[in-house]
mmCIF file of C-alpha atoms in Angstrom:
data_model
loop_
_atom_site.group_PDB
_atom_site.id
_atom_site.type_symbol
_atom_site.label_atom_id
_atom_site.label_comp_id
_atom_site.label_asym_id
_atom_site.label_seq_id
_atom_site.Cartn_x
_atom_site.Cartn_y
_atom_site.Cartn_z
ATOM 1 C CA MET A 1 98.698 90.892 -105.886
ATOM 2 C CA THR A 2 97.597 89.442 -109.154
ATOM 3 C CA GLN A 3 98.043 91.471 -112.336
ATOM 4 C CA VAL A 4 95.118 91.936 -114.045
ATOM 5 C CA PHE A 5 93.780 94.319 -116.848
ATOM 6 C CA ASN A 6 90.397 95.709 -116.158
ATOM 7 C CA PHE A 7 88.385 96.445 -119.689
ATOM 8 C CA SER A 8 85.498 97.969 -117.487
ATOM 9 C CA ALA A 9 82.980 100.423 -118.891
ATOM 10 C CA GLY A 10 82.779 102.113 -115.791
ATOM 11 C CA PRO A 11 83.286 102.182 -112.664
ATOM 12 C CA ALA A 12 86.753 101.881 -114.747
ATOM 13 C CA VAL A 13 90.339 101.155 -114.242
ATOM 14 C CA LEU A 14 92.339 104.223 -112.496
ATOM 15 C CA PRO A 15 96.418 105.081 -113.190
ATOM 16 C CA LYS A 16 98.256 102.682 -110.624
ATOM 17 C CA GLU A 17 100.484 105.845 -109.517
ATOM 18 C CA VAL A 18 97.248 107.640 -108.433
ATOM 19 C CA LEU A 19 96.071 104.694 -106.663
ATOM 20 C CA GLN A 20 99.162 103.974 -104.841
ATOM 21 C CA GLN A 21 99.298 107.895 -103.871
ATOM 22 C CA ALA A 22 95.891 107.676 -102.999
ATOM 23 C CA ALA A 23 96.227 104.876 -100.388
ATOM 24 C CA SER A 24 99.952 106.644 -98.878
ATOM 25 C CA GLU A 25 97.717 109.731 -98.126
ATOM 26 C CA MET A 26 94.599 107.968 -97.068
ATOM 27 C CA LEU A 27 95.405 108.381 -92.970
ATOM 28 C CA ASP A 28 96.834 111.462 -93.020
ATOM 29 C CA TRP A 29 96.792 114.001 -95.927
ATOM 30 C CA GLN A 30 100.326 116.028 -96.432
ATOM 31 C CA GLY A 31 100.570 116.177 -92.816
ATOM 32 C CA SER A 32 97.185 117.253 -91.696
ATOM 33 C CA GLY A 33 96.626 114.448 -89.773
ATOM 34 C CA MET A 34 93.315 113.842 -91.574
ATOM 35 C CA SER A 35 92.170 111.685 -94.111
ATOM 36 C CA VAL A 36 90.713 113.428 -97.177
ATOM 37 C CA MET A 37 87.337 111.825 -96.485
ATOM 38 C CA GLU A 38 87.278 113.249 -93.255
ATOM 39 C CA MET A 39 87.564 116.962 -94.079
ATOM 40 C CA SER A 40 85.517 119.849 -94.332
ATOM 41 C CA HIS A 41 84.791 120.852 -97.760
ATOM 42 C CA ARG A 42 84.792 124.668 -96.612
ATOM 43 C CA GLY A 43 88.266 124.103 -94.628
ATOM 44 C CA PRO A 44 91.360 125.321 -96.189
ATOM 45 C CA GLU A 45 92.682 121.882 -96.594
ATOM 46 C CA PHE A 46 90.259 120.622 -99.109
ATOM 47 C CA ILE A 47 89.545 124.156 -100.747
ATOM 48 C CA SER A 48 93.402 123.682 -101.560
ATOM 49 C CA ILE A 49 92.544 120.113 -103.234
ATOM 50 C CA TYR A 50 89.358 121.913 -105.016
ATOM 51 C CA LYS A 51 91.629 124.808 -106.455
ATOM 52 C CA GLN A 52 94.534 122.910 -107.666
ATOM 53 C CA ALA A 53 92.116 120.159 -109.624
ATOM 54 C CA GLU A 54 90.299 123.052 -111.117
ATOM 55 C CA ALA A 55 93.396 124.734 -112.573
ATOM 56 C CA ASP A 56 94.708 121.371 -113.643
ATOM 57 C CA LEU A 57 91.714 120.471 -115.359
ATOM 58 C CA ARG A 58 91.154 124.070 -116.982
ATOM 59 C CA GLU A 59 95.063 123.738 -118.108
ATOM 60 C CA LEU A 60 94.781 120.554 -119.765
ATOM 61 C CA LEU A 61 91.388 121.045 -121.528
ATOM 62 C CA ALA A 62 92.430 124.896 -122.441
ATOM 63 C CA VAL A 63 89.113 126.025 -121.259
ATOM 64 C CA PRO A 64 88.710 129.885 -122.124
ATOM 65 C CA PRO A 65 88.095 132.226 -119.097
ATOM 66 C CA ASN A 66 84.258 132.857 -119.693
ATOM 67 C CA TYR A 67 83.778 129.275 -119.337
ATOM 68 C CA LYS A 68 83.091 127.899 -115.111
ATOM 69 C CA ILE A 69 84.285 124.589 -114.527
ATOM 70 C CA LEU A 70 81.444 122.772 -111.875
ATOM 71 C CA PHE A 71 82.317 120.101 -109.900
ATOM 72 C CA MET A 72 78.396 118.400 -109.178
ATOM 73 C CA GLN A 73 76.777 115.269 -108.663
ATOM 74 C CA GLY A 74 74.408 112.901 -110.268
ATOM 75 C CA GLY A 75 76.310 111.359 -113.118
ATOM 76 C CA GLY A 76 75.692 111.771 -116.488
ATOM 77 C CA LEU A 77 71.595 110.865 -116.284
ATOM 78 C CA GLY A 78 71.514 113.269 -113.420
ATOM 79 C CA GLN A 79 72.457 115.922 -116.021
ATOM 80 C CA ASN A 80 70.161 114.785 -118.369
ATOM 81 C CA ALA A 81 67.446 116.668 -116.270
ATOM 82 C CA VAL A 82 69.581 119.426 -114.812
ATOM 83 C CA ILE A 83 70.896 120.526 -118.689
ATOM 84 C CA PRO A 84 67.003 120.969 -119.787
ATOM 85 C CA MET A 85 65.831 122.750 -116.491
ATOM 86 C CA ASN A 86 68.881 125.107 -116.787
ATOM 87 C CA LEU A 87 68.807 126.040 -120.661
ATOM 88 C CA VAL A 88 65.070 125.763 -121.811
ATOM 89 C CA GLY A 89 64.662 129.038 -120.090
ATOM 90 C CA ARG A 90 66.599 130.778 -122.557
ATOM 91 C CA VAL A 91 63.810 130.721 -124.899
ATOM 92 C CA ARG A 92 60.302 131.059 -125.443
ATOM 93 C CA GLU A 93 57.898 128.545 -125.232
ATOM 94 C CA PRO A 94 57.165 126.167 -126.549
ATOM 95 C CA ALA A 95 60.700 125.422 -126.415
ATOM 96 C CA VAL A 96 62.622 122.761 -128.592
ATOM 97 C CA ILE A 97 65.543 120.471 -128.087
ATOM 98 C CA ASP A 98 67.316 118.980 -130.894
ATOM 99 C CA PHE A 99 69.163 115.749 -130.727
ATOM 100 C CA VAL A 100 70.970 113.617 -132.808
ATOM 101 C CA HIS A 101 70.742 109.858 -131.685
ATOM 102 C CA THR A 102 73.529 107.755 -131.982
ATOM 103 C CA GLY A 103 72.539 105.033 -129.415
ATOM 104 C CA SER A 104 71.995 104.194 -125.901
ATOM 105 C CA TRP A 105 73.156 107.109 -124.249
ATOM 106 C CA SER A 106 71.548 109.594 -126.621
ATOM 107 C CA GLY A 107 68.548 107.343 -126.324
ATOM 108 C CA LYS A 108 68.331 107.992 -122.203
ATOM 109 C CA SER A 109 68.738 111.654 -122.624
ATOM 110 C CA ILE A 110 65.852 112.337 -125.464
ATOM 111 C CA LYS A 111 63.418 110.795 -123.056
ATOM 112 C CA GLU A 112 64.524 112.458 -119.931
ATOM 113 C CA ALA A 113 64.666 115.862 -121.646
ATOM 114 C CA ALA A 114 61.201 115.005 -123.547
ATOM 115 C CA ARG A 115 59.656 115.842 -119.255
ATOM 116 C CA TYR A 116 60.792 119.217 -119.982
ATOM 117 C CA ALA A 117 60.053 120.743 -123.409
ATOM 118 C CA GLN A 118 59.685 119.402 -127.135
ATOM 119 C CA VAL A 119 62.006 117.137 -128.567
ATOM 120 C CA ASN A 120 63.121 117.219 -132.224
ATOM 121 C CA VAL A 121 65.311 114.330 -133.067
ATOM 122 C CA ALA A 122 67.120 116.021 -135.858
ATOM 123 C CA ALA A 123 69.001 112.626 -136.737
ATOM 124 C CA SER A 124 69.084 109.414 -135.837
ATOM 125 C CA SER A 125 71.045 105.939 -136.906
ATOM 126 C CA GLN A 126 68.762 103.781 -135.341
ATOM 127 C CA LEU A 127 67.907 102.144 -138.196
ATOM 128 C CA ASP A 128 71.401 101.133 -139.045
ATOM 129 C CA GLY A 129 71.579 99.694 -135.936
ATOM 130 C CA PHE A 130 73.710 102.752 -134.283
ATOM 131 C CA THR A 131 76.869 101.875 -136.304
ATOM 132 C CA ARG A 132 77.469 105.397 -137.384
ATOM 133 C CA VAL A 133 77.168 109.213 -136.743
ATOM 134 C CA PRO A 134 74.424 110.632 -139.139
ATOM 135 C CA ASP A 135 75.920 112.766 -142.029
ATOM 136 C CA PRO A 136 75.643 116.519 -140.622
ATOM 137 C CA GLU A 137 73.984 117.484 -144.177
ATOM 138 C CA SER A 138 70.953 115.317 -143.192
ATOM 139 C CA TRP A 139 70.206 116.988 -139.474
ATOM 140 C CA LYS A 140 66.863 118.667 -139.585
ATOM 141 C CA LEU A 141 67.921 121.216 -137.234
ATOM 142 C CA THR A 142 65.521 123.825 -135.450
ATOM 143 C CA GLU A 143 65.798 127.372 -135.624
ATOM 144 C CA GLY A 144 65.988 129.028 -132.359
ATOM 145 C CA ALA A 145 66.069 125.588 -130.819
ATOM 146 C CA ALA A 146 67.271 125.636 -126.643
ATOM 147 C CA TYR A 147 70.159 123.593 -127.317
ATOM 148 C CA LEU A 148 71.552 120.662 -129.552
ATOM 149 C CA HIS A 149 72.393 117.807 -127.589
ATOM 150 C CA VAL A 150 74.749 115.358 -128.688
ATOM 151 C CA CYS A 151 76.671 112.452 -127.174
ATOM 152 C CA THR A 152 80.497 112.447 -128.458
ATOM 153 C CA ASN A 153 81.396 109.141 -127.738
ATOM 154 C CA GLU A 154 78.423 106.300 -126.962
ATOM 155 C CA THR A 155 79.905 104.058 -124.540
ATOM 156 C CA ILE A 156 77.796 101.278 -125.331
ATOM 157 C CA ASP A 157 77.596 101.053 -129.244
ATOM 158 C CA GLY A 158 81.103 102.301 -129.808
ATOM 159 C CA VAL A 159 80.470 105.256 -131.988
ATOM 160 C CA GLU A 160 82.391 108.120 -131.316
ATOM 161 C CA TYR A 161 82.245 111.545 -133.177
ATOM 162 C CA ASN A 162 85.172 112.445 -135.786
ATOM 163 C CA PHE A 163 84.290 116.166 -136.155
ATOM 164 C CA VAL A 164 82.853 118.916 -133.891
ATOM 165 C CA PRO A 165 79.059 119.017 -134.107
ATOM 166 C CA ARG A 166 77.348 122.446 -135.212
ATOM 167 C CA ALA A 167 74.014 124.088 -134.421
ATOM 168 C CA LEU A 168 71.740 126.442 -136.350
ATOM 169 C CA GLY A 169 72.878 130.133 -135.458
ATOM 170 C CA ASP A 170 73.800 130.922 -131.926
ATOM 171 C CA VAL A 171 71.845 127.534 -130.826
ATOM 172 C CA PRO A 172 74.465 126.047 -127.886
ATOM 173 C CA VAL A 173 76.196 122.705 -128.548
ATOM 174 C CA VAL A 174 75.757 120.560 -125.545
ATOM 175 C CA ALA A 175 78.121 117.947 -125.545
ATOM 176 C CA ASP A 176 77.981 114.323 -123.619
ATOM 177 C CA MET A 177 81.547 113.902 -123.558
ATOM 178 C CA SER A 178 81.513 111.151 -120.177
ATOM 179 C CA SER A 179 83.400 108.466 -121.987
ATOM 180 C CA HIS A 180 86.076 110.029 -123.751
ATOM 181 C CA ILE A 181 86.852 113.367 -122.307
ATOM 182 C CA LEU A 182 90.396 114.077 -121.391
ATOM 183 C CA SER A 183 91.170 111.423 -124.226
ATOM 184 C CA ARG A 184 91.668 113.566 -127.415
ATOM 185 C CA GLU A 185 92.017 117.106 -127.865
ATOM 186 C CA ILE A 186 88.772 119.232 -127.873
ATOM 187 C CA ASP A 187 88.131 122.944 -128.442
ATOM 188 C CA VAL A 188 86.199 123.575 -125.711
ATOM 189 C CA SER A 189 84.811 126.891 -127.161
ATOM 190 C CA GLN A 190 83.193 125.118 -130.119
ATOM 191 C CA TYR A 191 80.358 124.215 -127.255
ATOM 192 C CA GLY A 192 78.308 125.816 -124.739
ATOM 193 C CA VAL A 193 78.088 123.208 -122.580
ATOM 194 C CA ILE A 194 80.197 119.867 -121.831
ATOM 195 C CA PHE A 195 79.489 117.645 -119.255
ATOM 196 C CA ALA A 196 80.973 114.151 -118.266
ATOM 197 C CA GLY A 197 80.479 111.326 -115.453
ATOM 198 C CA ALA A 198 84.007 111.086 -113.858
ATOM 199 C CA GLN A 199 83.995 107.120 -113.799
ATOM 200 C CA LYS A 200 85.755 106.808 -117.359
ATOM 201 C CA ASN A 201 88.697 108.705 -117.783
ATOM 202 C CA ILE A 202 88.629 110.907 -114.635
ATOM 203 C CA GLY A 203 88.369 109.150 -111.290
ATOM 204 C CA PRO A 204 85.624 107.162 -109.091
ATOM 205 C CA ALA A 205 81.774 107.185 -109.638
ATOM 206 C CA GLY A 206 80.000 110.192 -107.813
ATOM 207 C CA LEU A 207 81.419 113.244 -109.392
ATOM 208 C CA THR A 208 80.119 114.850 -112.304
ATOM 209 C CA LEU A 209 82.285 117.556 -114.489
ATOM 210 C CA VAL A 210 80.261 120.178 -116.007
ATOM 211 C CA ILE A 211 82.251 123.217 -118.267
ATOM 212 C CA VAL A 212 79.617 126.033 -119.175
ATOM 213 C CA ARG A 213 80.024 129.124 -120.618
ATOM 214 C CA ASP A 214 79.053 132.047 -118.789
ATOM 215 C CA ASP A 215 76.432 133.829 -120.604
ATOM 216 C CA LEU A 216 74.136 129.741 -120.109
ATOM 217 C CA LEU A 217 74.235 130.126 -116.769
ATOM 218 C CA ASP A 218 71.188 131.874 -115.723
ATOM 219 C CA HIS A 219 68.786 130.587 -117.713
ATOM 220 C CA ALA A 220 66.918 128.087 -114.936
ATOM 221 C CA LEU A 221 63.199 126.822 -114.634
ATOM 222 C CA ALA A 222 61.683 128.160 -111.490
ATOM 223 C CA ILE A 223 61.275 124.245 -111.003
ATOM 224 C CA CYS A 224 65.397 123.737 -111.057
ATOM 225 C CA PRO A 225 66.463 122.833 -107.302
ATOM 226 C CA SER A 226 68.928 125.202 -106.383
ATOM 227 C CA ALA A 227 71.759 122.911 -105.984
ATOM 228 C CA PHE A 228 71.669 122.145 -109.539
ATOM 229 C CA HIS A 229 71.324 125.440 -110.501
ATOM 230 C CA TRP A 230 74.449 126.346 -112.565
ATOM 231 C CA LYS A 231 74.569 129.988 -111.602
ATOM 232 C CA ASN A 232 74.002 129.064 -107.962
ATOM 233 C CA VAL A 233 76.800 126.369 -108.183
ATOM 234 C CA ALA A 234 79.065 128.775 -109.957
ATOM 235 C CA GLU A 235 78.704 131.530 -107.462
ATOM 236 C CA HIS A 236 79.251 128.966 -104.648
ATOM 237 C CA GLU A 237 82.806 127.728 -106.396
ATOM 238 C CA SER A 238 80.886 124.084 -106.525
ATOM 239 C CA MET A 239 80.297 124.154 -102.482
ATOM 240 C CA PHE A 240 76.755 125.031 -102.402
ATOM 241 C CA ASN A 241 76.089 121.716 -101.047
ATOM 242 C CA THR A 242 78.831 119.482 -99.983
ATOM 243 C CA PRO A 243 80.355 118.295 -102.663
ATOM 244 C CA PRO A 244 81.672 114.444 -103.404
ATOM 245 C CA THR A 245 85.160 115.527 -101.684
ATOM 246 C CA TYR A 246 86.859 112.180 -101.914
ATOM 247 C CA ALA A 247 86.250 112.022 -106.159
ATOM 248 C CA ILE A 248 87.252 115.488 -106.848
ATOM 249 C CA TYR A 249 90.442 114.615 -104.618
ATOM 250 C CA ILE A 250 91.075 111.584 -106.760
ATOM 251 C CA ALA A 251 90.133 113.285 -110.146
ATOM 252 C CA GLY A 252 92.625 116.069 -108.961
ATOM 253 C CA LEU A 253 95.258 113.596 -108.529
ATOM 254 C CA VAL A 254 94.173 112.076 -112.217
ATOM 255 C CA PHE A 255 94.482 115.362 -113.588
ATOM 256 C CA ALA A 256 98.042 116.198 -112.114
ATOM 257 C CA HIS A 257 99.294 112.371 -113.256
ATOM 258 C CA LEU A 258 97.718 113.312 -117.047
ATOM 259 C CA LYS A 259 99.911 116.814 -117.046
ATOM 260 C CA ARG A 260 103.195 114.516 -115.851
ATOM 261 C CA GLN A 261 102.538 112.208 -118.856
ATOM 262 C CA GLY A 262 102.504 115.095 -121.265
ATOM 263 C CA GLY A 263 99.136 115.987 -121.388
ATOM 264 C CA VAL A 264 96.019 115.330 -123.425
ATOM 265 C CA ALA A 265 97.910 115.722 -126.788
ATOM 266 C CA ALA A 266 100.453 112.690 -125.409
ATOM 267 C CA MET A 267 97.346 110.406 -124.195
ATOM 268 C CA GLU A 268 95.837 110.970 -127.788
ATOM 269 C CA ALA A 269 98.543 109.548 -129.255
ATOM 270 C CA ARG A 270 98.926 106.459 -127.117
ATOM 271 C CA ASN A 271 95.223 105.881 -127.375
ATOM 272 C CA ILE A 272 95.449 105.981 -131.003
ATOM 273 C CA GLU A 273 97.983 103.512 -131.035
ATOM 274 C CA LYS A 274 95.991 101.489 -128.559
ATOM 275 C CA ALA A 275 92.816 101.226 -130.781
ATOM 276 C CA ARG A 276 94.864 100.484 -133.798
ATOM 277 C CA LEU A 277 95.978 97.939 -132.425
ATOM 278 C CA LEU A 278 93.071 96.553 -131.349
ATOM 279 C CA TYR A 279 90.923 96.870 -134.606
ATOM 280 C CA GLU A 280 93.712 95.363 -136.268
ATOM 281 C CA ALA A 281 93.389 92.273 -134.548
ATOM 282 C CA LEU A 282 89.350 92.058 -134.625
ATOM 283 C CA ASP A 283 89.705 92.790 -138.696
ATOM 284 C CA ARG A 284 92.269 90.046 -139.010
ATOM 285 C CA ASP A 285 89.596 87.528 -140.269
ATOM 286 C CA ASP A 286 85.606 86.980 -139.811
ATOM 287 C CA PHE A 287 86.181 84.981 -136.683
ATOM 288 C CA TYR A 288 85.395 88.350 -134.846
ATOM 289 C CA SER A 289 83.605 91.530 -135.927
ATOM 290 C CA ASN A 290 82.800 95.049 -135.020
ATOM 291 C CA ARG A 291 80.179 96.331 -136.907
ATOM 292 C CA VAL A 292 80.701 100.503 -136.596
ATOM 293 C CA ASP A 293 81.506 102.139 -139.261
ATOM 294 C CA VAL A 294 85.213 102.466 -139.731
ATOM 295 C CA SER A 295 84.645 106.463 -140.111
ATOM 296 C CA CYS A 296 83.083 106.596 -136.385
ATOM 297 C CA ARG A 297 84.877 103.824 -134.490
ATOM 298 C CA SER A 298 85.472 104.594 -130.768
ATOM 299 C CA ARG A 299 88.784 104.425 -129.804
ATOM 300 C CA MET A 300 87.544 104.514 -125.828
ATOM 301 C CA ASN A 301 84.766 101.617 -125.972
ATOM 302 C CA ILE A 302 85.413 98.775 -128.630
ATOM 303 C CA PRO A 303 82.605 96.644 -128.867
ATOM 304 C CA PHE A 304 83.036 92.990 -130.960
ATOM 305 C CA TYR A 305 81.478 90.028 -131.499
ATOM 306 C CA LEU A 306 82.168 86.364 -132.265
ATOM 307 C CA ARG A 307 81.210 84.651 -135.225
ATOM 308 C CA ASP A 308 80.063 81.755 -133.280
ATOM 309 C CA GLU A 309 78.175 83.131 -130.569
ATOM 310 C CA LYS A 310 77.839 80.000 -128.583
ATOM 311 C CA LEU A 311 81.650 80.559 -127.626
ATOM 312 C CA ASN A 312 81.201 83.279 -125.515
ATOM 313 C CA GLU A 313 81.360 81.804 -122.360
ATOM 314 C CA SER A 314 83.968 80.247 -123.426
ATOM 315 C CA PHE A 315 86.191 83.274 -124.752
ATOM 316 C CA LEU A 316 85.352 85.029 -121.013
ATOM 317 C CA ALA A 317 86.293 82.076 -119.104
ATOM 318 C CA GLY A 318 89.891 82.059 -121.031
ATOM 319 C CA ALA A 319 89.938 85.844 -120.944
ATOM 320 C CA LYS A 320 89.511 85.778 -116.858
ATOM 321 C CA ALA A 321 91.799 82.820 -116.391
ATOM 322 C CA ARG A 322 94.305 85.131 -118.188
ATOM 323 C CA GLY A 323 93.534 88.161 -115.811
ATOM 324 C CA LEU A 324 91.713 90.063 -118.901
ATOM 325 C CA LEU A 325 88.493 91.330 -116.882
ATOM 326 C CA GLN A 326 84.790 93.102 -117.514
ATOM 327 C CA LEU A 327 84.835 92.053 -121.707
ATOM 328 C CA LYS A 328 81.171 90.852 -121.306
ATOM 329 C CA GLY A 329 78.985 93.270 -123.625
ATOM 330 C CA HIS A 330 76.318 95.347 -122.362
ATOM 331 C CA LYS A 331 73.187 93.574 -121.783
ATOM 332 C CA SER A 332 71.311 95.880 -124.431
ATOM 333 C CA VAL A 333 73.643 94.764 -126.994
ATOM 334 C CA GLY A 334 75.082 91.367 -126.176
ATOM 335 C CA GLY A 335 78.687 90.257 -127.197
ATOM 336 C CA MET A 336 81.806 91.467 -126.059
ATOM 337 C CA ARG A 337 83.343 94.994 -124.862
ATOM 338 C CA ALA A 338 86.631 96.255 -124.567
ATOM 339 C CA SER A 339 86.723 99.807 -122.586
ATOM 340 C CA ILE A 340 90.383 101.177 -123.405
ATOM 341 C CA TYR A 341 90.507 104.563 -121.302
ATOM 342 C CA ASN A 342 93.319 106.238 -120.782
ATOM 343 C CA ALA A 343 94.632 104.342 -117.326
ATOM 344 C CA MET A 344 94.874 101.214 -119.659
ATOM 345 C CA PRO A 345 98.038 100.674 -120.403
ATOM 346 C CA ILE A 346 99.256 99.340 -123.983
ATOM 347 C CA GLU A 347 100.280 96.469 -122.483
ATOM 348 C CA GLY A 348 96.985 95.766 -121.631
ATOM 349 C CA VAL A 349 95.708 96.005 -125.098
ATOM 350 C CA GLN A 350 98.753 93.805 -126.041
ATOM 351 C CA ALA A 351 97.398 91.125 -123.848
ATOM 352 C CA LEU A 352 94.186 91.451 -125.187
ATOM 353 C CA VAL A 353 95.326 90.816 -129.040
ATOM 354 C CA ASP A 354 97.253 87.806 -127.953
ATOM 355 C CA TYR A 355 94.527 86.184 -126.392
ATOM 356 C CA LEU A 356 92.011 87.290 -129.437
ATOM 357 C CA ASN A 357 94.542 85.836 -131.840
ATOM 358 C CA GLU A 358 95.377 82.464 -129.440
ATOM 359 C CA PHE A 359 91.040 81.745 -129.062
ATOM 360 C CA ALA A 360 90.489 82.289 -132.787
ATOM 361 C CA GLY A 361 93.497 79.916 -133.294
ATOM 362 C CA ARG A 362 92.272 77.466 -130.927
#
């Protein structure tokens, strides 16, 4: 098998040990005679898989007991609709949703939320090219807003929050953590809702995690589909409809793997070192550039540009020949992007650094 390092932003690299275990259990999960793909989501075999995954995630993130963990479908974009349908009803009309606009994903969230309530963009870094998180002192927040929505790591623009965002009064903070959940320690109690698509640090595409405080479960609009009503999903332990069973199984294997690696604190230390290696290589001279303010640089998604963009195709061809894959930047911003999630080993980052130095030298 060819050794490659996959820098895709998502669906993304998974731990090799997890893939090997899944392969060994593909036809027969622990003597059941069934693949996990074939199991009833209400059968004892899958229920045990689900409960262990939920318990391990709760332990990894130290999720308080007054928060529910929901395993849902629809991805992050789906939650952009599910969230307002579940939270706008907690305030009187006309409801207002506060947003901090820091890049492509918060922009998509703003557009979707505007279908359900008034939107107040409390702060935006668009005029700066989405190279930073706006100073929280400049945020123009709304008293009595339905919630404050932030994307704490922008996958495309490479901007990451280095602080806990605050709303006014008892307004809950909703955080899209799709691209850096489980990569750094967080205090779940500081957020009303945390959600994340699985395909970055958790598992395969198709699963979406939602961590929601108990008091926010039952404020859904009448138009909210029953399968997306958080209270309904919570009361049925994510089994109201058939959940993405195999994706939950793989996520559970990832959670167990992270525990064996030392948990989130250990992963954060490794991620700091990986990001340091790569940013130092990019900053060494002006052949490459990363345009994000140093204080807001993402540890997970690192966009960069060649000084002479006519060399882009040559750079990508050379990278592919060395087994360094999926380095082309998102079409909306161009350039390059290296996503170095938890499962990317430091050897992969070092191989990319070696190639960066070699290509620049050539």
